[in-house]
Every structure is written in C-alpha cells, then in structure tokens.
C-alpha cells in the first residue's frame, strides 16, 4: 500500500461528517476531485434554473421593468447585505460591484481622501500582485503618495507604519501559503498611529470566520468567485465601515454612486454609505449566479466550515507527510493547521508545474503558482475525506512513477 492511512479510515470520517450533505448542492463531475475552489468555486446546482429564469422571464418578458420588479437594480445592496452576514459586517456596509482590483483602487483612494496629510500606502511585498499593481496606480495618480512594502522596505509591517501612513493594505490570508495574518493586532497598531487599514478577504471569506466589526478595519475588499462560488468573473465586494460613511470620496465617480442616479443631474453628488463605492451598471447575470452561491451558506455556519476545512487539510498533510521526504516534496504552507486557511501548498524542486498537470489529467484539479508552489485548496462545502485520500494517493503515484516528467505535462498554458 502506498499511503500509511487506509481509505477505509477516510470513509469512516465521511460518515461522521455533519455537513457532508452540502456536497449535493454542487455539480461535481464523477471522477473529478476539485482542489481549486480557492481559484474558482464549482457550480451550485441551483444556478442553472436561476440563470434560466433571469434570461427567459426577467429579461425576455420583463425587459427594463425587471430593474424594479425583479430587484436587479438593488442587487449590489441585497447581495452585499448577504455577504455582510458572513463577514460580521452591518447592513449597508458592503456593496457588491466591479472587480477586487477596482475595489482596491477605490478603497485606497477613499482612505487617502480622509487623510490628506498622510502620503504613504503600506503593504506586503508578498501581496497578491494585482493589489500592488493597483496601489502603484493610486500612487501614480496622487501627488506625493508612495508605497512601502514589508519584505523589501522593511522586515515587519509593524516597523513601516508611522505618522505618514494613510492606509495599510493587508491580505487576511496569503494566496500562496494560506497563512492567516493577525489583522486585528495590526489594525490596533495602525489605529494607534492614526493610520487606516484595508483588508483583502479573497482567501478567507466563506472558509474562515471573519468578523469585520471585531477586526475593526476601515475598509475591506474581496472576490466572490473563489470560496463563495459566485461563478466565473462574478463581481467583487467592497466594505466601508459605517463610521466612515459620508466622509470619504473616491475617484471613480460614476452615476450608480451618485446620491440620485435617476435625477440625471449635471454634476456628481456622492451617494450615501457604502453605495458611494459604486460606479456604473453591474453584470446582472453574474449577480444572479452569485445569489445561488451565497444561498448555500444559509443553513451552515462559517465556523462549522472552518472546522471541516482544517480537518481536511490536516488529513492531507498527514498523508503527504508519509512520503514527502522519500519523493522530494516540501511543505510551503505551515503544517500547523491553526496557522493557515483550508489550503496546503507544496513544493518540488523541478516538477511543480508538471506534477500539477499530471494530477489534472488524473482528475485531481489543483493549481500552480510561481515560482514552484503546488496549491491544493480544501473547500469544506463539497469535499469529502475520500477525495483527500484519493488526491494524496494520486500525488504519490505521479511522483513515484515519475509520470510528471512526460513531455506533455511540461507545456505551460496561459492560465495556470
Ligand atoms: C483572487 C484575488 C484577486 C483577484 O482580483 P480580480 O480583480 O478579481 O481579478 C485579488 N486579490 C487577491 C488577494 C486575490 O486572491
């Protein structure tokens, strides 16, 4: 036997899983083990009918009236309020709109607009690249604004926060390693220095408990196509703490962020609350798809999901640990499950990309991140312990047989 824990053990864990039935709410093809829900969640079964009704009834028959009668126009707010319940935010503090990249741009500007005498954005050099690119975009359009990065301008973010810092941009969870950051402690420090905090929740929303009120951050952003299962290209969300409502401005002053969009006034008057972060018309079909993704969270708590996600990833770590040294696999993520979200990233000196491709051919879908990280996400809503066992077993076999060295696994695709 290749693994030191039996498959029967995994079957037994599945029998005891209190939220095992949630898997039935997703379309997952026979033979697919989906370990990439941290990049794009799978399709909820309810989404097909929902999109069909939106097309055939609301659009085809309802036409323009559906903005009112089917609630299209307010989906930015109604879905924002649903996400708020998952993230410990209040009603009216979150809007669903645009992309995470754009929401980063708007919230960084919003924070700068509230503190005109502070000129620095502090962030992590290991941040998801778009976050840094957008910060560069903000700096390039704001006089004297500069960026200081943890990991290149200083070793610890705490040392970079000073009286010139306007906003600290944090990733709640690191996208490569899955490591959870102590956002609350950094926010306390930032506030004591008079600076604000914006946190990116892309890799935590829906898998680890987030309480925005308790974290006390000023702004937050996140995407919905990962663990929230909103579908390809589904819109992102933006959070502005209530205490800041009416006090910030942002430069993408489109008509949906206007105080009275349908008065068609000649100049911009910023709307109330988080709606001031809106810009223009949103993708209604994508918002409908997101609605199906969010409905799945109605009868399950994020803390239950977190517990199962930890158990799944812990199980994977113990299985891989059994052959890691022998077959040249390293742990990029910390082994301690309390330090990371439901994700395990592994390394291999030469084979990272090709190993992931060989696994995909076997139906085990993970992904690869530069320079040598094989990422496996363990989304607790639809994964079973037997999936984890099978995935580890495939990984073992791909390595042991050196299957990954085959030429066809070594051709790099556009999207990894
Ligand atoms: C996935 C992800 C994004 C994606 O940004 P888009 O604008 O939706 O493409 C941004 N930041 C982080 C941390 C992410 O994980």
GROMACS .gro file of N, CA and C and ligand atoms in nm, residues 38 99-102 104 127-128 130-131 171 173 175 200 202-203 223 225-226 236, ligand 1:
model
   75
   38UNK      N    1  -1.032   2.753  -0.438
   38UNK     CA    2  -0.972   2.880  -0.396
   38UNK      C    3  -0.937   2.967  -0.517
   99UNK      N    4  -1.462   4.463  -0.980
   99UNK     CA    5  -1.366   4.355  -0.951
   99UNK      C    6  -1.291   4.390  -0.823
  100UNK      N    7  -1.223   4.292  -0.768
  100UNK     CA    8  -1.141   4.320  -0.649
  100UNK      C    9  -1.039   4.428  -0.682
  101UNK      N   10  -0.977   4.416  -0.799
  101UNK     CA   11  -0.876   4.516  -0.838
  101UNK      C   12  -0.934   4.658  -0.832
  102UNK      N   13  -1.050   4.676  -0.893
  102UNK     CA   14  -1.111   4.809  -0.893
  102UNK      C   15  -1.149   4.853  -0.753
  104UNK      N   16  -1.002   4.772  -0.481
  104UNK     CA   17  -0.877   4.811  -0.413
  104UNK      C   18  -0.846   4.957  -0.448
  127UNK      N   19   0.209   4.032  -0.128
  127UNK     CA   20   0.067   4.052  -0.158
  127UNK      C   21   0.033   3.993  -0.295
  128UNK      N   22  -0.093   3.961  -0.315
  128UNK     CA   23  -0.137   3.920  -0.448
  128UNK      C   24  -0.098   4.035  -0.544
  130UNK      N   25  -0.201   4.188  -0.812
  130UNK     CA   26  -0.291   4.296  -0.855
  130UNK      C   27  -0.307   4.402  -0.746
  131UNK      N   28  -0.301   4.359  -0.620
  131UNK     CA   29  -0.313   4.456  -0.510
  131UNK      C   30  -0.201   4.559  -0.517
  171UNK      N   31  -0.343   4.135   0.336
  171UNK     CA   32  -0.413   4.016   0.290
  171UNK      C   33  -0.447   3.935   0.413
  173UNK      N   34  -0.546   3.638   0.427
  173UNK     CA   35  -0.481   3.508   0.406
  173UNK      C   36  -0.389   3.521   0.285
  175UNK      N   37  -0.218   3.429  -0.044
  175UNK     CA   38  -0.272   3.342  -0.151
  175UNK      C   39  -0.182   3.225  -0.185
  200UNK      N   40  -0.789   4.258   0.242
  200UNK     CA   41  -0.837   4.180   0.129
  200UNK      C   42  -0.878   4.042   0.181
  202UNK      N   43  -1.014   3.787  -0.006
  202UNK     CA   44  -1.033   3.690  -0.116
  202UNK      C   45  -1.018   3.546  -0.071
  203UNK      N   46  -0.919   3.520   0.014
  203UNK     CA   47  -0.892   3.381   0.052
  203UNK      C   48  -0.941   3.347   0.192
  223UNK      N   49  -1.322   3.893  -0.345
  223UNK     CA   50  -1.390   3.846  -0.466
  223UNK      C   51  -1.492   3.740  -0.428
  225UNK      N   52  -1.583   3.474  -0.663
  225UNK     CA   53  -1.578   3.354  -0.747
  225UNK      C   54  -1.492   3.244  -0.687
  226UNK      N   55  -1.428   3.269  -0.572
  226UNK     CA   56  -1.347   3.165  -0.508
  226UNK      C   57  -1.437   3.085  -0.413
  236UNK      N   58  -1.708   4.148  -0.743
  236UNK     CA   59  -1.643   4.151  -0.611
  236UNK      C   60  -1.730   4.230  -0.512
  417LIG     C1   61  -0.813   3.640  -0.649
  417LIG     C2   62  -0.755   3.762  -0.590
  417LIG     C3   63  -0.771   3.888  -0.653
  417LIG     C4   64  -0.840   3.897  -0.784
  417LIG     O1   65  -0.863   4.023  -0.831
  417LIG     P1   66  -0.960   4.045  -0.955
  417LIG     O2   67  -0.968   4.191  -0.971
  417LIG     O3   68  -1.091   3.979  -0.922
  417LIG     O4   69  -0.902   3.977  -1.075
  417LIG     C5   70  -0.719   3.999  -0.589
  417LIG     N1   71  -0.653   3.989  -0.470
  417LIG     C6   72  -0.636   3.869  -0.410
  417LIG     C7   73  -0.565   3.861  -0.279
  417LIG     C8   74  -0.685   3.753  -0.468
  417LIG     O5   75  -0.666   3.636  -0.409
   0.00000   0.00000   0.00000
